[in-house]
Amino acid sequence: MMTEPTATSPAPAEPPPPAAPAGPGSPGDPAERPRTLPLPRPSGVAALLTALALIGVGVWSIIDLRINVATLVSSVDNAADFLSRTLPLDFPGFGELAGPLATTLAIVIAATLLSVALSIPLAIWAAGNTAPGRPARLISRSLIVVARAIPDVVLAILFFRLFGFGAVTGVLAMGLHSVGMVGKLYADAIEQIDEGPRQALRAAGAGRLQELTGGVLPQVLPAFVATAMHRLDINLRISVILGFVGVAGIGQDLAHALGRLDYQRGMALALIVLLLCVGIELLSVAVRRALLPHTEQRVSGLSGLVARMRARAGTAASPGSGDDSGAKAAAARRTSVDPRAASAAALATGRISPPWTAERIRRTFYVLVTLAVLGGSAGYAVLDFNGFIDSNRGPLGVLAMFWPPETGGIGERLVAGLIVTVQIAFAATLLGMVLALPVGVLAARNVAPHHRVGQLCRMFIVFVRSIPELVLAIIFVVMIGLGPVAGTLALAIGVVGLLGKLVADSVEEVDPGPERALQATGASRVQVFFGATLPQALPSFVGHSMYQLDVNIRSATILGIVGAGGIGYELLNAARVLEFGVVTLITLMVFGVVMMVELIAVWLRGVVGGRED
């Protein structure tokens, strides 16, 4: 007999519903699944195509300029002949060298000081967070761009007509042109400050000047000093180039030696310039360390070894010494480094000024020496001023000689020269990037597989940066012959020095958080680099590469003066035959190309950095 099912008996399970067929709009449709990668944006595609087009122009330039192995091999005999005429080097005596050397250093220091003095107010007006208004910011930015776009050689030609030979011509030419770089970097540093101190001062009733001196200047001072020292290094190289257009100093002696084909003396002076650049580089690091001891990064080399040995000796001596001298020294260091600790110590002791320790005395001595050198250089430039060379015309009359621009009957040659100049810049940038990018990445401490590798790459970059492009161009002109190949190779080597340093700094400045997150998941070094480091540093890579192209266009113009091809040769000829309208036209042509590159660079940086909107 069958029994009725009770209420507690489990109900029979219902069969599952049939699966929905995959189709458009259904959950199984691949188009409805969440994407792990964003769709390419039109602006991103356009930026990629633009970057590929720029690389294509670089490749075309290399091919069209015939920069290949065969060209280099055919120059071996010329290189051997050049060495036979160069060695042994003919070094001038100390008495013969001291005068031009002192003149060069005085002009370079005074020009850098002038650029800093002009750039600080311009940068305050150009920065978005300190500008008094939009018109003032637009005017300041425009002045900075114009100063950067006009080649320093053109400014030297102009001031040579006004003041003749002497220090004033070099100081004004380099100082005004340097405003383009110094003002831009100063404005960028101001825009990146922490607004907290300024807001606190404003809330306490501080005026605008008090906000700038108390809330902005302390934060940007390290960047200001570092930029000034970097510009001093650049101006030293430029001073050699300006010697070819009449600016006094060791560059003028070098130009005279090469002009009479005295390669033994010329290459000896070039070697002195190289050693001077290395010395300025080391002095720059020492001055930054003395003036800003708490902003320097880890010290390497012999100085770093001595510092680490002293630190270990102090650490080892303090526990067993039986007194608290080590602890007091450590507390003094903390007080001098941390402003909060300094404030707490001042409240505890009632002393509102720091004690005169040995470190403070040493720093004060360095500051006084620096001020004395700056004052002496500025005084030399002022005493060298002899008034206007053409008193009949006056300054306005001399300026009128440069207007209107004209072709001088060589319009086609000017266009052809400009095209060659642009080709030299593109080819040199592309060739230099091939070596600068890997060397710069390996020089970064957070990416280098071993710290020795990073140090070697850094030393290589510093060595290459120390060689002026003009010296390289002269050597290549003698070895390969007149033409754009010499200029391209000289600039390509220079790219390794500048772009390699910028790339290394950019890689070291990335946020370490994403890198640590990937490392915690067990990612390899290569995966960490391509997954976390490179995406963060890529906008900087693009910006630095375009900046390097900008620099190379202006440098290619200048190197043409020594026969390295391009429109620089026509510029020098126009100045020699007093065709100043042609000089103005060449300046405007170069200015137009530089501005075009600048606009493309700004757009590319915005797209890659996600700020195109």
Coordinates of C-alpha atoms in Angstrom, one line a residue:
M1 CA 0.0 0.0 0.0
M2 CA 1.3 3.4 -1.0
T3 CA 1.6 6.1 1.7
E4 CA 0.9 9.9 1.2
P5 CA 3.9 12.1 1.4
T6 CA 4.2 14.0 4.7
A7 CA 4.8 17.8 5.2
T8 CA 8.3 17.1 6.4
S9 CA 9.3 15.1 3.4
P10 CA 11.8 17.0 1.1
A11 CA 10.2 18.3 -2.1
P12 CA 11.6 17.0 -5.3
A13 CA 14.3 19.3 -6.8
E14 CA 13.2 21.3 -9.8
P15 CA 15.4 20.9 -12.9
P16 CA 17.7 23.9 -13.6
P17 CA 16.6 26.3 -16.2
P18 CA 18.1 25.8 -19.6
A19 CA 21.2 27.9 -20.3
A20 CA 20.5 31.1 -22.3
P21 CA 22.1 30.9 -25.7
A22 CA 25.2 33.1 -26.2
G23 CA 24.3 36.1 -28.4
P24 CA 24.4 39.8 -28.5
G25 CA 23.4 41.3 -25.1
S26 CA 23.5 38.0 -23.3
P27 CA 25.9 37.5 -20.3
G28 CA 27.9 35.1 -22.4
D29 CA 28.5 37.6 -25.0
P30 CA 32.3 38.5 -25.0
A31 CA 31.3 42.1 -25.7
E32 CA 29.5 42.3 -22.3
R33 CA 32.4 41.0 -20.2
P34 CA 34.3 43.6 -18.2
R35 CA 37.4 44.9 -20.0
T36 CA 40.8 44.7 -18.3
L37 CA 42.2 47.3 -20.7
P38 CA 40.6 50.6 -21.7
L39 CA 39.6 51.2 -25.3
P40 CA 42.2 53.3 -27.2
R41 CA 41.3 57.0 -27.2
P42 CA 41.4 59.0 -30.5
S43 CA 43.9 61.3 -28.9
G44 CA 46.1 58.4 -27.8
V45 CA 46.0 57.0 -31.3
A46 CA 46.9 60.4 -32.8
A47 CA 49.8 60.7 -30.3
L48 CA 51.1 57.2 -31.2
L49 CA 51.0 58.1 -34.9
T50 CA 52.7 61.4 -34.3
A51 CA 55.5 59.7 -32.3
L52 CA 55.9 57.1 -35.1
A53 CA 56.0 60.0 -37.7
L54 CA 58.8 61.7 -35.7
I55 CA 60.8 58.5 -35.5
G56 CA 60.3 58.1 -39.2
V57 CA 61.6 61.6 -39.8
G58 CA 64.7 60.7 -37.8
V59 CA 65.3 57.5 -39.8
W60 CA 64.8 59.4 -43.1
S61 CA 67.3 62.0 -41.9
I62 CA 69.9 59.4 -41.0
I63 CA 69.6 57.8 -44.5
D64 CA 69.4 61.1 -46.4
L65 CA 72.5 62.5 -44.6
R66 CA 74.4 59.3 -45.4
I67 CA 75.3 58.5 -41.8
N68 CA 76.4 55.0 -42.1
V69 CA 79.3 52.7 -41.4
A70 CA 80.9 53.3 -44.8
T71 CA 81.2 57.0 -44.1
L72 CA 82.9 56.3 -40.8
V73 CA 85.3 53.7 -42.3
S74 CA 86.3 56.1 -45.1
S75 CA 87.3 58.7 -42.5
V76 CA 89.9 56.4 -40.8
D77 CA 92.7 57.9 -42.9
N78 CA 91.6 61.4 -42.1
A79 CA 91.5 60.5 -38.4
A80 CA 95.1 59.2 -38.5
D81 CA 96.2 62.3 -40.3
F82 CA 94.4 64.5 -37.8
L83 CA 96.2 62.7 -34.9
S84 CA 99.6 63.1 -36.6
R85 CA 99.0 66.9 -36.8
T86 CA 97.6 67.2 -33.3
L87 CA 100.2 65.4 -31.2
P88 CA 102.1 66.4 -29.2
L89 CA 99.7 69.0 -27.7
D90 CA 101.0 72.5 -27.3
F91 CA 99.8 73.7 -23.9
P92 CA 100.1 77.5 -23.2
G93 CA 102.0 78.6 -20.1
F94 CA 100.2 79.5 -16.9
G95 CA 100.7 83.2 -17.5
E96 CA 99.3 83.0 -21.0
L97 CA 96.4 81.0 -19.9
A98 CA 95.4 82.7 -16.6
G99 CA 93.9 85.8 -18.3
P100 CA 91.5 84.1 -20.8
L101 CA 90.6 81.5 -18.1
A102 CA 89.7 84.2 -15.6
T103 CA 87.7 86.1 -18.2
T104 CA 85.8 83.0 -19.2
L105 CA 84.8 82.2 -15.6
A106 CA 83.9 85.8 -14.8
I107 CA 81.6 86.0 -17.9
V108 CA 80.0 82.6 -17.2
I109 CA 79.3 83.4 -13.6
A110 CA 78.0 86.9 -14.2
A111 CA 75.7 85.6 -17.0
T112 CA 74.3 82.9 -14.8
L113 CA 73.7 85.4 -12.0
L114 CA 71.9 87.7 -14.4
S115 CA 69.7 84.9 -15.6
V116 CA 68.8 84.0 -12.0
A117 CA 68.0 87.6 -11.1
L118 CA 65.7 88.0 -14.2
S119 CA 64.1 84.5 -13.9
I120 CA 62.9 84.7 -10.3
P121 CA 60.3 87.5 -10.9
L122 CA 59.4 86.0 -14.2
A123 CA 58.8 82.6 -12.7
I124 CA 56.6 84.0 -9.9
W125 CA 54.5 85.7 -12.5
A126 CA 54.5 82.6 -14.8
A127 CA 53.6 80.0 -12.1
G128 CA 49.9 79.3 -12.0
N129 CA 49.7 79.4 -8.2
T130 CA 51.6 82.7 -7.7
A131 CA 50.7 84.7 -10.9
P132 CA 48.9 87.9 -10.1
G133 CA 46.5 87.3 -13.1
R134 CA 46.1 85.5 -16.3
P135 CA 47.5 88.3 -18.5
A136 CA 50.6 88.5 -16.4
R137 CA 51.1 84.8 -16.6
L138 CA 50.7 84.7 -20.4
I139 CA 53.2 87.6 -20.8
S140 CA 55.7 86.0 -18.5
R141 CA 55.4 82.6 -20.2
S142 CA 55.8 84.2 -23.6
L143 CA 58.9 86.1 -22.6
I144 CA 60.4 82.8 -21.3
V145 CA 59.6 81.0 -24.5
V146 CA 61.1 83.8 -26.7
A147 CA 64.3 83.9 -24.6
R148 CA 64.7 80.2 -25.1
A149 CA 63.9 80.2 -28.8
I150 CA 66.4 83.0 -29.8
P151 CA 69.9 81.4 -30.2
D152 CA 72.5 82.9 -28.0
V153 CA 74.7 83.3 -31.0
V154 CA 72.2 85.7 -32.5
L155 CA 72.1 87.6 -29.2
A156 CA 75.9 87.7 -29.3
I157 CA 75.9 89.2 -32.8
L158 CA 73.4 91.8 -31.7
F159 CA 75.3 92.9 -28.6
F160 CA 78.5 92.8 -30.4
R161 CA 77.2 95.5 -32.7
L162 CA 76.1 97.5 -29.6
F163 CA 79.1 97.0 -27.2
G164 CA 81.9 95.4 -29.3
F165 CA 84.4 92.9 -28.0
G166 CA 84.3 92.4 -24.2
A167 CA 82.7 90.7 -21.3
V168 CA 79.4 92.6 -21.5
T169 CA 78.5 91.0 -24.9
G170 CA 79.0 87.5 -23.5
V171 CA 77.2 88.2 -20.2
L172 CA 74.1 89.7 -21.9
A173 CA 73.9 87.1 -24.7
M174 CA 74.2 84.1 -22.3
G175 CA 72.3 85.7 -19.5
L176 CA 69.2 86.6 -21.5
H177 CA 69.2 83.3 -23.4
S178 CA 69.5 81.4 -20.1
V179 CA 66.3 83.0 -18.9
G180 CA 64.4 80.6 -21.2
M181 CA 65.6 77.6 -19.3
V182 CA 66.0 78.9 -15.8
G183 CA 62.7 80.8 -15.8
K184 CA 60.8 77.7 -17.0
L185 CA 62.3 75.4 -14.4
Y186 CA 61.8 77.9 -11.7
A187 CA 58.1 78.3 -12.6
D188 CA 57.7 74.6 -12.6
A189 CA 59.3 74.3 -9.2
I190 CA 57.0 77.0 -7.8
E191 CA 53.9 75.2 -9.2
Q192 CA 54.9 72.0 -7.4
I193 CA 55.2 73.4 -3.9
D194 CA 53.0 72.4 -0.9
E195 CA 50.3 75.1 -0.5
G196 CA 50.0 74.4 3.2
P197 CA 52.6 76.9 4.4
R198 CA 51.2 79.7 2.2
Q199 CA 47.7 79.1 3.4
A200 CA 48.8 79.1 7.0
L201 CA 50.6 82.4 6.5
R202 CA 47.6 83.9 4.6
A203 CA 45.3 82.8 7.5
A204 CA 47.6 84.6 9.9
G205 CA 47.2 87.9 7.9
A206 CA 50.5 87.8 6.0
G207 CA 50.8 89.9 2.9
R208 CA 51.7 88.7 -0.6
L209 CA 55.5 89.4 -0.2
Q210 CA 55.4 87.6 3.2
E211 CA 53.7 84.6 1.6
L212 CA 56.4 84.4 -1.1
T213 CA 59.3 84.8 1.2
G214 CA 57.9 82.6 4.0
G215 CA 55.8 80.1 2.2
V216 CA 57.3 79.7 -1.2
L217 CA 61.0 80.5 -1.2
P218 CA 62.1 78.0 1.5
Q219 CA 60.4 75.2 -0.5
V220 CA 61.9 76.1 -3.9
L221 CA 65.4 77.2 -2.8
P222 CA 67.0 73.7 -3.3
A223 CA 65.5 73.5 -6.9
F224 CA 66.6 77.1 -7.6
V225 CA 70.2 76.5 -6.5
A226 CA 70.4 73.2 -8.4
T227 CA 69.0 74.8 -11.6
A228 CA 71.5 77.7 -11.3
M229 CA 74.5 75.4 -10.9
H230 CA 73.3 73.3 -13.9
R231 CA 72.9 76.4 -16.0
L232 CA 76.5 77.5 -14.9
D233 CA 77.7 74.2 -16.4
I234 CA 75.8 74.8 -19.7
N235 CA 77.0 78.4 -20.0
L236 CA 80.6 77.3 -19.7
R237 CA 80.2 75.2 -22.8
I238 CA 78.3 78.1 -24.6
S239 CA 81.1 80.5 -23.8
V240 CA 83.5 78.4 -25.9
I241 CA 81.1 78.6 -28.8
L242 CA 80.6 82.4 -28.5
G243 CA 84.3 82.8 -28.7
F244 CA 83.9 82.1 -32.5
V245 CA 81.8 85.3 -32.8
G246 CA 84.1 87.5 -30.8
V247 CA 83.3 87.0 -27.1
A248 CA 86.5 87.2 -25.1
G249 CA 87.9 84.3 -23.2
I250 CA 89.4 80.9 -23.8
G251 CA 86.9 80.2 -26.6
Q252 CA 88.3 83.1 -28.6
D253 CA 91.8 81.7 -28.2
L254 CA 90.5 78.3 -29.4
A255 CA 88.9 79.9 -32.4
H256 CA 92.1 81.7 -33.3
A257 CA 94.2 78.6 -33.0
L258 CA 91.9 76.6 -35.2
G259 CA 91.6 79.4 -37.7
R260 CA 95.3 79.3 -38.3
L261 CA 95.2 75.4 -38.5
D262 CA 97.3 75.2 -35.3
Y263 CA 95.7 71.9 -34.1
Q264 CA 98.3 71.2 -31.5
R265 CA 97.4 74.4 -29.6
G266 CA 93.7 74.2 -30.5
M267 CA 93.3 70.6 -29.1
A268 CA 95.3 71.6 -26.1
L269 CA 92.9 74.4 -25.4
A270 CA 90.0 72.0 -26.0
L271 CA 91.4 69.6 -23.5
I272 CA 91.7 72.5 -21.0
V273 CA 88.0 73.3 -21.6
L274 CA 87.1 69.7 -21.0
L275 CA 89.0 69.6 -17.7
L276 CA 87.3 72.9 -16.8
C277 CA 83.9 71.5 -17.5
V278 CA 84.7 68.5 -15.2
G279 CA 85.9 70.8 -12.5
I280 CA 82.8 72.9 -12.7
E281 CA 80.7 69.8 -12.5
L282 CA 82.5 68.7 -9.3
L283 CA 82.4 72.2 -7.9
S284 CA 78.7 72.3 -8.6
V285 CA 78.1 69.2 -6.5
A286 CA 80.3 70.5 -3.7
V287 CA 78.5 73.9 -3.6
R288 CA 75.1 72.3 -3.6
R289 CA 76.2 70.0 -0.8
A290 CA 77.6 73.0 1.2
L291 CA 74.7 75.3 0.7
L292 CA 72.0 72.7 0.9
P293 CA 73.4 69.8 2.9
H294 CA 70.1 68.2 3.6
T295 CA 68.8 68.0 0.1
E296 CA 71.7 66.1 -1.4
Q297 CA 71.2 62.4 -2.2
R298 CA 73.5 59.6 -1.1
V299 CA 77.2 60.6 -1.6
S300 CA 79.2 58.2 -3.7
G301 CA 82.8 57.7 -4.5
L302 CA 85.7 58.6 -2.2
S303 CA 83.8 61.3 -0.4
G304 CA 81.0 58.9 0.3
L305 CA 83.4 56.2 1.6
V306 CA 85.0 58.7 4.0
A307 CA 81.6 59.9 5.2
R308 CA 80.4 56.3 5.8
M309 CA 83.6 55.4 7.7
R310 CA 83.2 58.5 10.0
A311 CA 79.6 57.6 10.6
R312 CA 80.5 54.0 11.5
A313 CA 83.3 55.3 13.8
G314 CA 80.9 57.6 15.6
T315 CA 78.3 54.9 16.0
A316 CA 80.8 52.4 17.3
A317 CA 82.3 54.9 19.8
S318 CA 79.1 56.2 21.4
P319 CA 77.9 52.9 23.1
G320 CA 81.1 52.1 24.9
S321 CA 82.4 55.6 25.6
G322 CA 80.6 55.9 28.8
D323 CA 79.3 59.4 28.1
D324 CA 76.5 60.8 25.9
S325 CA 78.7 62.6 23.3
G326 CA 77.5 60.3 20.6
A327 CA 73.8 60.8 21.5
K328 CA 74.4 64.6 21.7
A329 CA 76.0 64.6 18.3
A330 CA 73.1 62.6 16.9
A331 CA 70.6 64.9 18.5
A332 CA 72.4 68.0 17.1
R333 CA 72.3 66.4 13.6
R334 CA 68.6 65.8 14.0
T335 CA 68.0 69.3 15.2
S336 CA 69.9 70.8 12.2
V337 CA 68.0 68.5 9.7
D338 CA 64.5 68.5 11.0
P339 CA 62.9 72.0 11.4
R340 CA 60.4 70.6 13.8
A341 CA 63.2 69.3 16.1
A342 CA 64.8 72.7 15.8
S343 CA 61.6 74.4 16.9
A344 CA 61.2 72.0 19.9
A345 CA 64.8 72.5 20.9
A346 CA 64.4 76.3 20.7
L347 CA 61.3 76.1 23.0
A348 CA 63.2 74.0 25.4
T349 CA 66.4 76.1 25.6
G350 CA 64.9 79.5 24.9
R351 CA 67.5 80.1 22.1
I352 CA 66.0 81.4 18.9
S353 CA 69.2 81.2 16.7
P354 CA 71.2 78.0 16.0
P355 CA 74.6 77.7 17.8
W356 CA 77.8 78.4 16.0
T357 CA 78.9 74.8 15.5
A358 CA 81.8 73.8 13.2
E359 CA 79.3 72.8 10.5
R360 CA 77.6 76.2 10.7
I361 CA 80.9 78.0 10.5
R362 CA 82.0 76.0 7.5
R363 CA 78.7 76.6 5.7
T364 CA 78.9 80.3 6.4
F365 CA 82.4 80.4 5.0
Y366 CA 81.2 78.7 1.8
V367 CA 78.4 81.1 1.5
L368 CA 80.7 84.1 1.9
V369 CA 83.1 82.7 -0.7
T370 CA 80.3 82.1 -3.1
L371 CA 79.0 85.7 -2.6
A372 CA 82.5 87.0 -3.1
V373 CA 82.9 85.1 -6.4
L374 CA 79.5 86.3 -7.6
G375 CA 80.3 89.9 -6.6
G376 CA 83.7 89.8 -8.2
S377 CA 82.4 88.4 -11.5
A378 CA 79.6 91.0 -11.7
G379 CA 82.1 93.7 -10.9
Y380 CA 84.4 92.6 -13.7
A381 CA 81.5 92.7 -16.2
V382 CA 80.5 96.2 -15.0
L383 CA 84.1 97.5 -15.2
D384 CA 84.6 96.1 -18.6
F385 CA 81.6 98.1 -20.0
N386 CA 83.0 100.8 -22.3
G387 CA 79.7 102.3 -23.5
F388 CA 78.1 101.9 -26.9
I389 CA 80.4 101.2 -29.8
D390 CA 78.3 103.1 -32.3
S391 CA 77.4 106.4 -30.5
N392 CA 76.1 108.0 -33.7
R393 CA 73.4 105.4 -34.2
G394 CA 72.6 104.7 -30.6
P395 CA 71.0 101.4 -29.4
L396 CA 67.7 102.1 -31.3
G397 CA 69.7 102.8 -34.5
V398 CA 71.6 99.5 -34.1
L399 CA 68.4 97.6 -33.5
A400 CA 66.9 99.2 -36.6
M401 CA 69.7 97.5 -38.7
F402 CA 68.1 94.1 -38.0
W403 CA 64.7 95.1 -39.4
P404 CA 63.0 94.3 -41.7
P405 CA 64.0 90.7 -42.3
E406 CA 65.2 89.9 -45.8
T407 CA 66.5 87.0 -47.9
G408 CA 69.5 88.8 -49.3
G409 CA 69.0 86.9 -52.6
I410 CA 69.7 83.5 -51.0
G411 CA 66.2 82.5 -50.0
E412 CA 66.5 79.0 -51.5
R413 CA 69.8 78.4 -49.7
L414 CA 68.3 79.5 -46.5
V415 CA 65.4 77.0 -46.8
A416 CA 67.8 74.2 -47.8
G417 CA 70.0 75.1 -44.8
L418 CA 67.1 75.0 -42.5
I419 CA 66.0 71.6 -43.7
V420 CA 69.5 70.3 -43.2
T421 CA 69.5 71.8 -39.7
V422 CA 66.3 70.0 -38.8
Q423 CA 67.6 66.8 -40.3
I424 CA 70.7 67.0 -38.1
A425 CA 68.6 67.6 -35.0
F426 CA 66.2 64.6 -35.8
A427 CA 69.1 62.2 -36.7
A428 CA 71.2 63.2 -33.7
T429 CA 68.2 62.8 -31.3
L430 CA 67.3 59.4 -32.6
L431 CA 70.9 58.1 -32.6
G432 CA 71.5 59.5 -29.1
M433 CA 68.3 58.0 -27.7
V434 CA 69.3 54.5 -28.8
L435 CA 72.2 54.7 -26.2
A436 CA 70.8 57.3 -23.8
L437 CA 67.6 55.4 -22.8
P438 CA 69.2 52.1 -21.7
V439 CA 72.2 53.9 -20.0
G440 CA 69.9 56.3 -18.2
V441 CA 67.6 53.5 -17.0
L442 CA 70.6 51.5 -15.7
A443 CA 72.0 54.6 -14.0
A444 CA 68.8 54.9 -11.8
R445 CA 69.4 53.4 -8.3
N446 CA 65.9 51.8 -8.1
V447 CA 66.4 49.9 -11.4
A448 CA 70.1 49.2 -11.7
P449 CA 70.8 45.4 -11.1
H450 CA 73.8 46.3 -8.9
H451 CA 74.9 49.6 -7.4
R452 CA 78.2 49.3 -9.2
V453 CA 76.4 49.2 -12.5
G454 CA 74.5 52.3 -11.6
Q455 CA 77.6 54.1 -10.6
L456 CA 79.5 53.2 -13.8
C457 CA 76.5 54.4 -15.9
R458 CA 76.4 57.6 -13.9
M459 CA 80.1 58.2 -14.3
F460 CA 79.8 57.5 -18.1
I461 CA 77.0 60.1 -18.3
V462 CA 79.0 62.7 -16.4
F463 CA 82.0 62.1 -18.6
V464 CA 80.1 62.5 -21.8
R465 CA 78.3 65.6 -20.5
S466 CA 81.6 67.2 -19.7
I467 CA 82.7 67.2 -23.4
P468 CA 81.4 70.4 -25.1
E469 CA 79.6 69.7 -28.4
L470 CA 81.7 72.3 -30.1
V471 CA 84.9 70.4 -29.4
L472 CA 83.3 67.2 -30.7
A473 CA 82.1 69.0 -33.8
I474 CA 85.6 70.4 -34.5
I475 CA 87.1 67.0 -34.1
F476 CA 84.5 65.4 -36.4
V477 CA 84.8 68.2 -39.0
V478 CA 88.6 67.6 -39.2
M479 CA 88.2 63.8 -39.3
I480 CA 85.1 63.5 -41.6
G481 CA 85.2 66.8 -43.4
L482 CA 82.8 69.7 -43.6
G483 CA 79.1 68.8 -43.6
P484 CA 76.1 67.6 -41.6
V485 CA 77.6 64.2 -40.7
A486 CA 80.1 65.9 -38.3
G487 CA 77.4 67.9 -36.6
T488 CA 75.1 64.9 -36.3
L489 CA 77.7 62.8 -34.6
A490 CA 78.7 65.5 -32.3
L491 CA 75.1 66.2 -31.2
A492 CA 74.3 62.5 -30.9
I493 CA 77.1 62.0 -28.3
G494 CA 75.8 65.1 -26.5
V495 CA 72.4 63.5 -26.3
V496 CA 73.8 60.6 -24.3
G497 CA 75.0 63.0 -21.6
L498 CA 71.9 65.2 -21.3
L499 CA 69.1 62.8 -22.0
G500 CA 70.8 60.0 -20.1
K501 CA 70.9 62.2 -17.0
L502 CA 67.3 63.3 -17.4
V503 CA 66.1 59.7 -17.9
A504 CA 68.0 58.5 -14.8
D505 CA 66.5 61.3 -12.6
S506 CA 63.0 60.5 -13.9
V507 CA 63.2 56.8 -13.2
E508 CA 64.5 57.5 -9.6
E509 CA 61.6 60.0 -9.0
V510 CA 58.8 57.5 -9.6
D511 CA 56.4 56.5 -6.8
P512 CA 57.8 53.4 -5.2
G513 CA 54.4 52.1 -4.1
P514 CA 53.4 50.3 -7.4
E515 CA 56.9 48.8 -7.6
R516 CA 56.6 47.4 -4.0
A517 CA 53.2 46.1 -4.7
L518 CA 54.4 44.1 -7.7
Q519 CA 57.4 42.9 -5.8
A520 CA 55.2 41.6 -3.0
T521 CA 53.3 39.5 -5.6
G522 CA 56.6 37.8 -6.6
A523 CA 57.2 39.7 -9.9
S524 CA 60.6 39.7 -11.3
R525 CA 62.8 42.8 -11.8
V526 CA 61.8 43.0 -15.5
Q527 CA 58.1 42.7 -14.7
V528 CA 58.4 45.4 -12.0
F529 CA 60.1 47.7 -14.5
F530 CA 57.6 47.2 -17.3
G531 CA 54.6 47.0 -15.1
A532 CA 55.2 49.8 -12.6
T533 CA 58.3 51.9 -13.3
L534 CA 58.1 52.5 -17.1
P535 CA 54.4 53.5 -17.1
Q536 CA 55.1 56.2 -14.5
A537 CA 58.3 57.5 -16.1
L538 CA 56.9 57.4 -19.7
P539 CA 55.5 60.9 -19.7
S540 CA 58.8 62.2 -18.5
F541 CA 60.6 60.2 -21.2
V542 CA 58.4 61.8 -23.9
G543 CA 58.9 65.3 -22.5
H544 CA 62.7 64.9 -22.2
S545 CA 63.0 63.5 -25.7
M546 CA 61.1 66.4 -27.2
Y547 CA 63.1 68.8 -25.1
Q548 CA 66.3 67.2 -26.4
L549 CA 65.0 67.6 -30.0
D550 CA 64.3 71.3 -29.2
V551 CA 67.9 71.7 -27.8
N552 CA 69.4 69.9 -30.8
I553 CA 67.6 72.2 -33.3
R554 CA 69.2 75.3 -31.7
S555 CA 72.6 73.5 -31.2
A556 CA 72.6 72.4 -34.9
T557 CA 72.2 76.0 -35.8
I558 CA 75.2 77.0 -33.7
L559 CA 77.4 74.2 -34.8
G560 CA 77.0 75.3 -38.4
I561 CA 79.3 78.1 -37.5
V562 CA 82.3 75.7 -37.4
G563 CA 81.3 74.0 -40.6
A564 CA 79.1 71.3 -39.2
G565 CA 76.4 71.9 -41.8
G566 CA 73.0 73.6 -41.7
I567 CA 71.8 77.1 -41.6
G568 CA 74.4 78.2 -39.0
Y569 CA 77.0 78.7 -41.8
E570 CA 74.6 81.1 -43.6
L571 CA 74.0 82.9 -40.2
L572 CA 77.7 83.5 -39.7
N573 CA 78.3 84.7 -43.3
A574 CA 75.4 87.1 -43.0
A575 CA 76.8 88.6 -39.8
R576 CA 80.3 88.9 -41.4
V577 CA 79.0 90.8 -44.4
L578 CA 76.7 93.0 -42.3
E579 CA 73.5 91.5 -43.8
F580 CA 71.6 91.9 -40.5
G581 CA 68.2 91.5 -42.2
V582 CA 69.2 88.0 -43.2
V583 CA 70.3 87.3 -39.6
T584 CA 66.8 88.3 -38.5
L585 CA 65.1 86.1 -41.1
I586 CA 67.2 83.1 -40.1
T587 CA 66.3 83.8 -36.4
L588 CA 62.6 83.9 -37.3
M589 CA 62.9 80.7 -39.3
V590 CA 64.6 78.8 -36.4
F591 CA 62.1 80.4 -34.0
G592 CA 59.2 79.0 -36.0
V593 CA 60.6 75.5 -36.1
V594 CA 61.4 75.5 -32.3
M595 CA 57.8 76.8 -31.5
M596 CA 56.3 74.0 -33.7
V597 CA 58.3 71.4 -31.8
E598 CA 57.4 73.0 -28.5
L599 CA 53.6 72.8 -29.3
I600 CA 53.9 69.2 -30.3
A601 CA 55.8 68.4 -27.2
V602 CA 53.2 70.1 -24.9
W603 CA 50.4 68.2 -26.7
L604 CA 52.3 64.8 -26.5
R605 CA 53.1 65.3 -22.8
G606 CA 49.4 66.1 -22.1
V607 CA 48.2 63.0 -23.9
V608 CA 50.7 60.6 -22.5
G609 CA 50.2 62.0 -19.0
G610 CA 46.4 61.9 -19.3
R611 CA 46.0 65.7 -19.2
E612 CA 44.8 66.3 -22.7
D613 CA 41.4 67.4 -21.5

